[in-house]
Every structure is written in structure tokens, then in C-alpha cells.
mmCIF file of C-alpha atoms in Angstrom:
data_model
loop_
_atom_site.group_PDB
_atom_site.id
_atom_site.type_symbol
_atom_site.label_atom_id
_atom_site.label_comp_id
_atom_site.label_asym_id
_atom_site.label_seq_id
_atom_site.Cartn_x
_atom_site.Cartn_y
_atom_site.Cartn_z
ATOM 1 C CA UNK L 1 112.787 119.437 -35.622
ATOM 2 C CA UNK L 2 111.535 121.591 -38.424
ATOM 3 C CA UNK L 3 112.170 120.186 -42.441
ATOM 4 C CA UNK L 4 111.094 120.598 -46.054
ATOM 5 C CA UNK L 5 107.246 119.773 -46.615
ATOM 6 C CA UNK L 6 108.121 116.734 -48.769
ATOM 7 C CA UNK L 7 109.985 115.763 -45.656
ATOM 8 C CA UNK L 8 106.260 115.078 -43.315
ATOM 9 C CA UNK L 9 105.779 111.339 -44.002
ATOM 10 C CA UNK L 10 108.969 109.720 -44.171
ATOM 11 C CA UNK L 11 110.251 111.821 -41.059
ATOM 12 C CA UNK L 12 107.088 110.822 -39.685
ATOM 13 C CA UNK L 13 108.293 107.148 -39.829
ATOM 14 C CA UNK L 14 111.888 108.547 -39.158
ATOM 15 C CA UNK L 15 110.903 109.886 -35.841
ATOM 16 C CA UNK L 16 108.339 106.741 -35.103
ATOM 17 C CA UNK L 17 111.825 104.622 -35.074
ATOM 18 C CA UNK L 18 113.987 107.059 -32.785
ATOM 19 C CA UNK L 19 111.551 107.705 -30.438
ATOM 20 C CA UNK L 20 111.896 103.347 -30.403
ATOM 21 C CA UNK L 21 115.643 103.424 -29.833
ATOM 22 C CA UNK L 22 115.653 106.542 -27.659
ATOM 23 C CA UNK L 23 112.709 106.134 -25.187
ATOM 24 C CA UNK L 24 111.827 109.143 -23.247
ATOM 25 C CA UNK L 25 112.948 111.466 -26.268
ATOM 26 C CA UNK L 26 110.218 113.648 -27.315
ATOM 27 C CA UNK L 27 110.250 115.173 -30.618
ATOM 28 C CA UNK L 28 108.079 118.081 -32.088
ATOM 29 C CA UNK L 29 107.736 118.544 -35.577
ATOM 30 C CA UNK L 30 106.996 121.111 -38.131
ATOM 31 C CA UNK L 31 106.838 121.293 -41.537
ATOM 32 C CA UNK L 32 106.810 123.941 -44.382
ATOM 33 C CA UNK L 33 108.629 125.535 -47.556
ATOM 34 C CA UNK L 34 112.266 125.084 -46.675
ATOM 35 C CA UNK L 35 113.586 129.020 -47.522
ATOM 36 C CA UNK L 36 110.548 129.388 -44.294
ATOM 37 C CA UNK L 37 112.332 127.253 -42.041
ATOM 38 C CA UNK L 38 115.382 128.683 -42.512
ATOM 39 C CA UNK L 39 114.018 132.386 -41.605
ATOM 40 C CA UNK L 40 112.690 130.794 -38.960
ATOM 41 C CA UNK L 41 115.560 130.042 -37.495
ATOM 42 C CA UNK L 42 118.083 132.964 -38.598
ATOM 43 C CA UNK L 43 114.937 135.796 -38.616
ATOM 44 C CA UNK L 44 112.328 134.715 -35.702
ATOM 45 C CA UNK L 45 115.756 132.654 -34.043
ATOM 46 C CA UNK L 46 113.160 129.188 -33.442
ATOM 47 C CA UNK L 47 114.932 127.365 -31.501
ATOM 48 C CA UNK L 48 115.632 123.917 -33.469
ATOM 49 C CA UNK L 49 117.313 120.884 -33.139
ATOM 50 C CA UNK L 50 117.809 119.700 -36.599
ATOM 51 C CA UNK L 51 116.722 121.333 -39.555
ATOM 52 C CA UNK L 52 115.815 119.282 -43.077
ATOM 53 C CA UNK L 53 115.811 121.159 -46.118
ATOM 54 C CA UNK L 54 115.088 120.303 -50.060
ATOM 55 C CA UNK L 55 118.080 122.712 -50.844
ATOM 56 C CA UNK L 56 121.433 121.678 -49.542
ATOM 57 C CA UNK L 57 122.662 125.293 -50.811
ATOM 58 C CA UNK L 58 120.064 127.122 -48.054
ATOM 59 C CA UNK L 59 122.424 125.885 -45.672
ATOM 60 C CA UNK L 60 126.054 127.314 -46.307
ATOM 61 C CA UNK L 61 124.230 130.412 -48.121
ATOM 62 C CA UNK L 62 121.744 131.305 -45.435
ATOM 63 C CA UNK L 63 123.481 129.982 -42.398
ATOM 64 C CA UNK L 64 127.158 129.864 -42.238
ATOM 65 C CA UNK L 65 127.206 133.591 -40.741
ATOM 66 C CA UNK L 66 129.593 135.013 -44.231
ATOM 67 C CA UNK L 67 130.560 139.023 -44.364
ATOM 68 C CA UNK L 68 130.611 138.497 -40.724
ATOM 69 C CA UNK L 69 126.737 137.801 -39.952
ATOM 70 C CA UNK L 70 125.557 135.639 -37.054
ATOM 71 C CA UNK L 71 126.435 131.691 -37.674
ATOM 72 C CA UNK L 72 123.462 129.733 -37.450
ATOM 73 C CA UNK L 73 125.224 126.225 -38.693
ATOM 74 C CA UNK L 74 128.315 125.581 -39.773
ATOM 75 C CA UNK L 75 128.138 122.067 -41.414
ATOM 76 C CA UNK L 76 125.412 119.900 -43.263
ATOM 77 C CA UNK L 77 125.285 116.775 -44.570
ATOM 78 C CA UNK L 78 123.566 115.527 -47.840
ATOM 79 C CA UNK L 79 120.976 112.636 -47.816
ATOM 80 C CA UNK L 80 118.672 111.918 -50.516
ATOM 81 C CA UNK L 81 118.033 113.381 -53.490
ATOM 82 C CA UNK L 82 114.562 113.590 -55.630
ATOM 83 C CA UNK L 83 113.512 114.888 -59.193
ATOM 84 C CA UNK L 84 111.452 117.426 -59.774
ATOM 85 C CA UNK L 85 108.036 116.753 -62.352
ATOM 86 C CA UNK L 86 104.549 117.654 -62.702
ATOM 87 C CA UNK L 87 102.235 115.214 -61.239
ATOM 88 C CA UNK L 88 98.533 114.617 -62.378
ATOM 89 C CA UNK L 89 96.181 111.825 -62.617
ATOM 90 C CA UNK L 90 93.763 110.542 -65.231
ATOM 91 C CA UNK L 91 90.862 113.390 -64.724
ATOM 92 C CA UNK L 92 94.060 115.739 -65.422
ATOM 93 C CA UNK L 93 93.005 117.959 -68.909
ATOM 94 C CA UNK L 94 94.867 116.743 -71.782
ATOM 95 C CA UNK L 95 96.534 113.404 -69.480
ATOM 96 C CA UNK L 96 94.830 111.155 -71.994
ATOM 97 C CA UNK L 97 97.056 112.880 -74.933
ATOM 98 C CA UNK L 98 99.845 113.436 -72.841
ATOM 99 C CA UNK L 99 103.836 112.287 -74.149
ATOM 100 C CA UNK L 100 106.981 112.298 -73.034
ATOM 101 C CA UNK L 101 107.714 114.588 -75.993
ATOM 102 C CA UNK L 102 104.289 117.308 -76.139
ATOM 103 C CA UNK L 103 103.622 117.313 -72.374
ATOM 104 C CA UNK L 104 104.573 121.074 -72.240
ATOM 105 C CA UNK L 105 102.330 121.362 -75.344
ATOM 106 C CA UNK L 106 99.579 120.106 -73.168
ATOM 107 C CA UNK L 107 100.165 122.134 -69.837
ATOM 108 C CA UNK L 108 100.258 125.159 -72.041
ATOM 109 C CA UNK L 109 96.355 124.746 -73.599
ATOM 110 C CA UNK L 110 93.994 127.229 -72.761
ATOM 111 C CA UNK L 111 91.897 125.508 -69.889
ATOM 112 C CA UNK L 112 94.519 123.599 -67.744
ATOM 113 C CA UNK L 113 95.032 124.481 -64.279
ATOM 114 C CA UNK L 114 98.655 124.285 -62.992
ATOM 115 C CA UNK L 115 99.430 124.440 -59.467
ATOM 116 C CA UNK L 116 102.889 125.115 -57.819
ATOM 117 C CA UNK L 117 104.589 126.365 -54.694
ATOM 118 C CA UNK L 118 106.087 129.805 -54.330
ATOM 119 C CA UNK L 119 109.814 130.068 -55.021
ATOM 120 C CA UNK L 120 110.169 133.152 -52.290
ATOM 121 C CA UNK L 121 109.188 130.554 -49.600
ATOM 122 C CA UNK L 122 109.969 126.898 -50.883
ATOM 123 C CA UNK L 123 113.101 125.130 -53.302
ATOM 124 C CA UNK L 124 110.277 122.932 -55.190
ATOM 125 C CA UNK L 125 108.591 126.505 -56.140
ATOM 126 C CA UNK L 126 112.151 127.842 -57.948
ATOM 127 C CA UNK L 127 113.242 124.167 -58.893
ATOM 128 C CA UNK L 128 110.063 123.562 -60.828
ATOM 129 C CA UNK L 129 110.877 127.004 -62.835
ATOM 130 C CA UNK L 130 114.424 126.216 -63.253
ATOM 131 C CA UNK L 131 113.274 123.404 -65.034
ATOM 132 C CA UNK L 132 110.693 124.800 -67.401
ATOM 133 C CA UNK L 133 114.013 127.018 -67.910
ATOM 134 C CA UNK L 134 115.929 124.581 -69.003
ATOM 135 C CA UNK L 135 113.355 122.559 -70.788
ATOM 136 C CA UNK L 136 113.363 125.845 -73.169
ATOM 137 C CA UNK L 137 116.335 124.935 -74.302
ATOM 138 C CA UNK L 138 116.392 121.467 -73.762
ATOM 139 C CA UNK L 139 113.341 121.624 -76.228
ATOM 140 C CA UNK L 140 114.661 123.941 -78.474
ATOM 141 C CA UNK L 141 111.248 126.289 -77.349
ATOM 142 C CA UNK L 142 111.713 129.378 -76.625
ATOM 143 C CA UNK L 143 108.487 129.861 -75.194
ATOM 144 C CA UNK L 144 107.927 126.901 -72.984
ATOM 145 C CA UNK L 145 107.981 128.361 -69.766
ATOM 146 C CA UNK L 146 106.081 131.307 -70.126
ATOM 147 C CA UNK L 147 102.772 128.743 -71.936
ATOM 148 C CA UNK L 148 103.182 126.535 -68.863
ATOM 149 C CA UNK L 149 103.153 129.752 -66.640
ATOM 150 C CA UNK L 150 100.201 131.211 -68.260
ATOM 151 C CA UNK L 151 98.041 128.257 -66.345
ATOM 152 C CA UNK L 152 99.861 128.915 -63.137
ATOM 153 C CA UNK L 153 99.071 133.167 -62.200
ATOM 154 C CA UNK L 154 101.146 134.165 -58.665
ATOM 155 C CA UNK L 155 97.881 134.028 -56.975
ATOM 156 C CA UNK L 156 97.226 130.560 -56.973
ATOM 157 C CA UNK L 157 100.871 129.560 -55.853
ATOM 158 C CA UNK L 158 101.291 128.222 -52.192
ATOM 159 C CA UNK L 159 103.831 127.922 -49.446
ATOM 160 C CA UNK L 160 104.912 124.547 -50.280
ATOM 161 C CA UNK L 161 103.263 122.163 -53.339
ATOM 162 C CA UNK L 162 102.464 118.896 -50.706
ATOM 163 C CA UNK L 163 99.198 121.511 -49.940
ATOM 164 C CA UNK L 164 98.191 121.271 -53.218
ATOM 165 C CA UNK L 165 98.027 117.360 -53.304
ATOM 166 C CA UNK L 166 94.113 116.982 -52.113
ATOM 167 C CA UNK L 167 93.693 119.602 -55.373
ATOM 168 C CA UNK L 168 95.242 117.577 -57.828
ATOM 169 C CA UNK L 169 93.632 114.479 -56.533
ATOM 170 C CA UNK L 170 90.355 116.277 -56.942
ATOM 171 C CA UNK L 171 90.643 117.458 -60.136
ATOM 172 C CA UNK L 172 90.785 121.027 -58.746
ATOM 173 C CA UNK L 173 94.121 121.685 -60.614
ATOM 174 C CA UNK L 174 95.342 119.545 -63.500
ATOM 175 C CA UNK L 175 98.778 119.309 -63.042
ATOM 176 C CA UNK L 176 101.123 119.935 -59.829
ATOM 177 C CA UNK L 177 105.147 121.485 -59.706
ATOM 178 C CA UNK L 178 106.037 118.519 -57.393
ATOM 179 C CA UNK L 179 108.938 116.081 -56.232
ATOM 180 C CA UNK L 180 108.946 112.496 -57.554
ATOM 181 C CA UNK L 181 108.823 111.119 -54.069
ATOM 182 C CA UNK L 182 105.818 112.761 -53.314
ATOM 183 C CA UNK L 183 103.861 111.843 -56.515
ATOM 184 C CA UNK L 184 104.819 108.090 -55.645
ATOM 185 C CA UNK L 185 103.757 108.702 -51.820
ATOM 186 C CA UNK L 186 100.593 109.352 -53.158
ATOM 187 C CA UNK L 187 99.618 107.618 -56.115
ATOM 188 C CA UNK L 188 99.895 110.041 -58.737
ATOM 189 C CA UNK L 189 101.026 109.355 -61.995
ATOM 190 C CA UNK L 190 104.205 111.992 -63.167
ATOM 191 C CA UNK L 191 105.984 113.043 -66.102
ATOM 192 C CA UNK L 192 109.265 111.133 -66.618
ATOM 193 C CA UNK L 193 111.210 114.178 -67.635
ATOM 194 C CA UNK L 194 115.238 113.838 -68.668
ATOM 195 C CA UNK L 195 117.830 114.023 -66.602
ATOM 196 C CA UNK L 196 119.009 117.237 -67.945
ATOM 197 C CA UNK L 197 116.221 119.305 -66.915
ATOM 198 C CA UNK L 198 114.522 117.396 -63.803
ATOM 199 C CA UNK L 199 117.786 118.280 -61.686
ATOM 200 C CA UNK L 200 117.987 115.032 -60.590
ATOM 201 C CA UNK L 201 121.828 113.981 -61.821
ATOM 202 C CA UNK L 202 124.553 115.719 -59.808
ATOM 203 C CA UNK L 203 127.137 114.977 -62.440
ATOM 204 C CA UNK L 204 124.790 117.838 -64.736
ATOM 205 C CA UNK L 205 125.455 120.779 -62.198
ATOM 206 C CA UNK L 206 127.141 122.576 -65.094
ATOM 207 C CA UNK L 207 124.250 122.243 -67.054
ATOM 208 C CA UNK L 208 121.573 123.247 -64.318
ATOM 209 C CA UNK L 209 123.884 125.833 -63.268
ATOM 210 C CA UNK L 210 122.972 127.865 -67.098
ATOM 211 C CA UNK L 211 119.321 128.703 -65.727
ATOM 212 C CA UNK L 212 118.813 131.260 -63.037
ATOM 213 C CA UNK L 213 115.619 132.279 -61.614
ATOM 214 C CA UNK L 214 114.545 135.267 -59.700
ATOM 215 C CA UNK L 215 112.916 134.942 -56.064
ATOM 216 C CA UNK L 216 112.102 137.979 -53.332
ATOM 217 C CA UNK L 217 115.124 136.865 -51.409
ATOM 218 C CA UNK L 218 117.942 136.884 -54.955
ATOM 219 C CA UNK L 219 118.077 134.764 -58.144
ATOM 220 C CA UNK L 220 118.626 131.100 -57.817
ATOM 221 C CA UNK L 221 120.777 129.656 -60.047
ATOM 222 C CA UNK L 222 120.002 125.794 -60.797
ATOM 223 C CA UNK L 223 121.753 122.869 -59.104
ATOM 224 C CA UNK L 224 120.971 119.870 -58.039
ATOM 225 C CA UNK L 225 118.473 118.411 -56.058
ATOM 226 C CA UNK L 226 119.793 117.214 -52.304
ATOM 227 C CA UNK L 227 118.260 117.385 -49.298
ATOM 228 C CA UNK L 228 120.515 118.220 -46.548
ATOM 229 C CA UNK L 229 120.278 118.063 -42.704
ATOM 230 C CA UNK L 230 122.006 120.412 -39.902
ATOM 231 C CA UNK L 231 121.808 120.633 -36.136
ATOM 232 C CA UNK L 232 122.203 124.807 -35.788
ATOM 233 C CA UNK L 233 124.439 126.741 -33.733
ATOM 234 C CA UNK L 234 121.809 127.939 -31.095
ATOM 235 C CA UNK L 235 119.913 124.265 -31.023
ATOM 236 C CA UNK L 236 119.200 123.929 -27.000
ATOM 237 C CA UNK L 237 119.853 119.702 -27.963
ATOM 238 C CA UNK L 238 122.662 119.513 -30.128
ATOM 239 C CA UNK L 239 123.289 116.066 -28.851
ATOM 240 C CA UNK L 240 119.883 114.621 -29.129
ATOM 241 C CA UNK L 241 120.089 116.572 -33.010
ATOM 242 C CA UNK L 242 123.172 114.608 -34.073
ATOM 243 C CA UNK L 243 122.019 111.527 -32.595
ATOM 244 C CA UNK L 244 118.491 112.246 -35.096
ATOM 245 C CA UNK L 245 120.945 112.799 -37.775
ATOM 246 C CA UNK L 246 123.289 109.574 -37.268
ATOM 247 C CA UNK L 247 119.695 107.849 -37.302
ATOM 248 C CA UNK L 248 118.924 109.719 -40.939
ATOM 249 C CA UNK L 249 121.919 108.562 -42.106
ATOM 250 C CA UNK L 250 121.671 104.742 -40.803
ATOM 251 C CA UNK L 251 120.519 101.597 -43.072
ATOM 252 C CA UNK L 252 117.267 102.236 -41.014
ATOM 253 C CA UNK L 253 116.961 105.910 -42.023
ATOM 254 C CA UNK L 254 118.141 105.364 -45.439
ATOM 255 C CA UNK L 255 115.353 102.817 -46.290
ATOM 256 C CA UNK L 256 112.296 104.795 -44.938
ATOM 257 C CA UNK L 257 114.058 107.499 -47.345
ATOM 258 C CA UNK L 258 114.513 105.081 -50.371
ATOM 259 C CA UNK L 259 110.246 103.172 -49.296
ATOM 260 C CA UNK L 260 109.065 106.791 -49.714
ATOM 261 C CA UNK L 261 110.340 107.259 -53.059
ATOM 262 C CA UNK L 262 113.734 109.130 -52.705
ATOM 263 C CA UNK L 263 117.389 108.389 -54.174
ATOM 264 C CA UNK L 264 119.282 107.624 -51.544
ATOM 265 C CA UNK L 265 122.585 109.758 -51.119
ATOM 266 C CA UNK L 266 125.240 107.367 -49.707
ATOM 267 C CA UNK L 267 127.744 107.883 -48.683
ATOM 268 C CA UNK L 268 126.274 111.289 -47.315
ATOM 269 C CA UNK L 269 127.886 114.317 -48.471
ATOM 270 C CA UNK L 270 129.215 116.262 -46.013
ATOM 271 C CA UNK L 271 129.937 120.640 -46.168
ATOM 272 C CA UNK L 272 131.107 122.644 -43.582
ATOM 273 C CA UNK L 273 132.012 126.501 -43.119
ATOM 274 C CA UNK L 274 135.611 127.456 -42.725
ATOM 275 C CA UNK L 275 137.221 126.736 -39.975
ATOM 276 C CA UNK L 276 134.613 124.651 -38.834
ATOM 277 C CA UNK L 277 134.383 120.100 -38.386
ATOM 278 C CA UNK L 278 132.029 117.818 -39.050
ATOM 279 C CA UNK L 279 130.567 116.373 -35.954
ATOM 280 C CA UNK L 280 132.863 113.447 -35.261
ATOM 281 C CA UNK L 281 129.702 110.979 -34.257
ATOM 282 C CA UNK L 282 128.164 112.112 -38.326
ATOM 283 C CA UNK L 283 132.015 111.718 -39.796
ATOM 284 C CA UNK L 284 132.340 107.887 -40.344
ATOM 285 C CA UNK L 285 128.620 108.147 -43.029
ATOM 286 C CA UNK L 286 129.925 110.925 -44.877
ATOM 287 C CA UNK L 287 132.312 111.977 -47.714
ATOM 288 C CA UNK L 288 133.213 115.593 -48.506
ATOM 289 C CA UNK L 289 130.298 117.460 -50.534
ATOM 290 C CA UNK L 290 131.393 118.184 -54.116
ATOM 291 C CA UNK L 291 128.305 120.372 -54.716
ATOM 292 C CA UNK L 292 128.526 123.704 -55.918
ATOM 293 C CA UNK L 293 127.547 126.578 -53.557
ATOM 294 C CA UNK L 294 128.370 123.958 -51.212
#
């Protein structure tokens, strides 16, 4: 299987307990920025299993084969959801200062390092500008984004931001573009940012959906943070796949998901291209996605 790099440790556990129930399965893993993934599967045509990604929208957008390309996948489902914050510990520059109301005051001094992920190769990399994006307004600061980005220059980004952990434990960088989950995973203390601009609250699509940013591969317009799961057209073990998936989605799954710091999604959420079904094993865990772009 290949997933989102905020995916590693609880799929780690995830697969620990599958391998359990399914002895003689084996299962290889790998795990990166989820837009990489995703080309690797409908550019270098990896053959996968089951894909994981932080953006439930890479699915139907990149996969579903529309204006007649190749169909990679034709349905997902939606499983857990996370917020997206700046993580830092007590070493961080300006942490000792640090409120819920100047904190972009204090990434922007001259001095703090700020570490992300690249939005051309991984969701947390675009979701973490979306949000300074909407923190400009959300703020009433016009310039909030661009002082935060003035600490974080291109050439220190990196595929995806669970590389830049060991930095930000270190005191290498000050402050990391992160998920939630993974700040909790590992100890770090986070900014508890609103609900209107950490993209955490699917009910404030409308309101995401007013920031767009611009990556190598198109803008990406804000939505909601869901992590979704697919088994691909061309996977050589579909059935093995959905049978990974139906695990995911199982009290069993869901509580590794919800111990590692997640939100839960349940019922699932379920998309699918036209013309095409849900996989009838997946069907009784889901309800049909109300997402947009999905």
C-alpha cells in the first residue's frame, strides 16, 4: 500500500492488526507527500493495492479518468479527518510569548525559522498556505501570510512536513506547517487555531472554499481536511485492498485512527465516478460524500 506521510504510524499499527486477522498476507508499505503517490500511480503506473491520501479531492480529480483519460479509481471513501497548525516546542523563538491571538505576530519576527512541506508534492504543504490565507482575513491582516512566509524561503520546503519533525524537535526550525495528529504523535505542543481557518470543520467548506492557492500541478482551492482511501483500477489485489479498507473502516481501524490523534469520520463518506459502485463489501460503513470536488 502506498499513503499520506502522516499516514506511517497509525498504518503501521493498522497493518500490525491485518496481518493478525489475515495470516500469510504480506503487505509493503510506502510513504510520502500524497500529490507523489498519486503520480505514482497514474504517471510511473506503481502497481498498488490501496492508496491513503490527506486529500480526499486527489482522488476524483486525479484519478477518475475525466475528458476521457485513463481511470485509475473510480470510488473512495472518507475516514478521518485532522487540522492543520504549526507545531513547536519550548526552545521554539518567541514560544514563551506566544497567544492564541499574536502567534502570526511571532512566526513573522526576524529570526524564526519556519519549516513546511511543498504544496507541488504534498496536501499539508498547500493546506498550511490556505490557511495563512484565510487567517488574512480571518485576522483582518492583510499581510499575514507573506510575514509568516518570509521565515519559510522555497528552499527549505520538503516533500512531506513528518521529515521535518527531528528539526523541530531539535530546535533546527522553530515552528513546523503540520497536522494535529502528528504534533500529538510526537509530543509537540501546537497552535489551537479556529475552526475557520485550520480546515478542520466540514460544515465551513464555503468558507475554505474563498482561498485558492497556486501549486506546479493548478491552484488549489481550500476544503476540508479528509483523508480518503481507494483500491485503484490496475491494483494486481483488489480483494486483499478492500479487505485492508473494510479493516480501516472497522471499530479496530477507527480507534488506532482516533489513539493517534485523528477525528474519526464515521460513518465513512463514500464518492464514486459516474457510472461507477461502491464496492458492496465497503457499502454497509459508508454514507454518500457531501464534499465538494467530491
Amino acid at each position: 500500500m502506498n499513503g499520506a506521510g502522516t499516514l506511517a504510524k497509525p498504518f503501521a499499527a493498522m497493518i500490525a492488526a491485518f496481518k493478525a486477522q489475515n495470516p500469510g498476507v504480506t503487505v509493503q508499505s510506502r510513504f510520502a507527500g500524497s500529490v507523489e503517490v498519486v503520480r505514482g500511480i497514474t504517471e510511473l503506473h506503481n502497481p498498488v493495492d490501496v492508496l491513503g491520501v490527506a486529500d480526499y479531492s486527489l482522488i476524483p480529480s486525479k484519478m477518475y479518468g475525466t475528458n476521457g483519460g485513463t481511470q485509475f479509481a473510480n470510488w473512495y471513501v472518507g475516514f478521518a479527518s485532522n487540522r492543520i497548525t504549526f507545531a513547536y516546542t519550548d526552545q521554539s523563538k518567541g514560544a514563551a510569548g506566544l497567544t492564541a491571538d499574536n502567534w502570526y505576530q511571532v512566526l513573522a519576527q526576524p529570526g524564526v525559522k519556519v519549516g513546511r512541506s511543498n504544496p507541488d508534492t504534498d496536501p499539508s504543504g498547500y493546506q498550511t498556505l490556505q490557511m495563512l490565507a484565510l487567517a488574512q482575513t480571518y485576522y483582518h491582516q492583510p499581510n499575514l501570510s507573506a510575514g509568516v512566509l518570509a521565515n519559510s524561503p522555497p528552499e527549505t520546503m520538503v516533500g512531506t512536513e513528518t521529515q521535518l519533525l527531528p528539526a523541530v524537535s531539535s530546535g533546527q526550525i522553530d515552528y513546523l506547517g503540520i497536522y494535529r495528529s502528528d504534533a500529538l504523535q510526537h509530543h509537540l505542543k501546537f497552535l489551537d487555531l479556529p475552526a475557520q481557518i485550520d480546515l478542520s470543520d466540514p460544515a465551513l467548506a464555503a468558507t475554505y472554499a474563498t482561498v485558492s492557492v497556486p501549486t506546479s500541478s493548478g491552484p488549489r482551492t481550500g476544503k476540508p481536511i479528509v483523508y480518503a482511501l481507494t483500491v485503484p483500477t490496475n491494483a494486481p489485489n483488489s480483494a486483499a485492498g478492500q479487505r485492508f479498507v473494510e479493516f480501516v473502516l472497522s471499530p479496530a481501524g477507527q480507534k488506532i485512527m482516533s489513539d493517534n490523534g485523528f477525528s474519526v469520520v464515521n460513518p465513512a463518506v463514500a464518492g464514486v465516478a459516474n457510472g461507477a459502485q461502491l464496492p458492496a463489501s465497503v457499502q454497509p460503513q459508508t454514507v454518500p460524500a457531501k464534499l465538494p470536488g467530491g
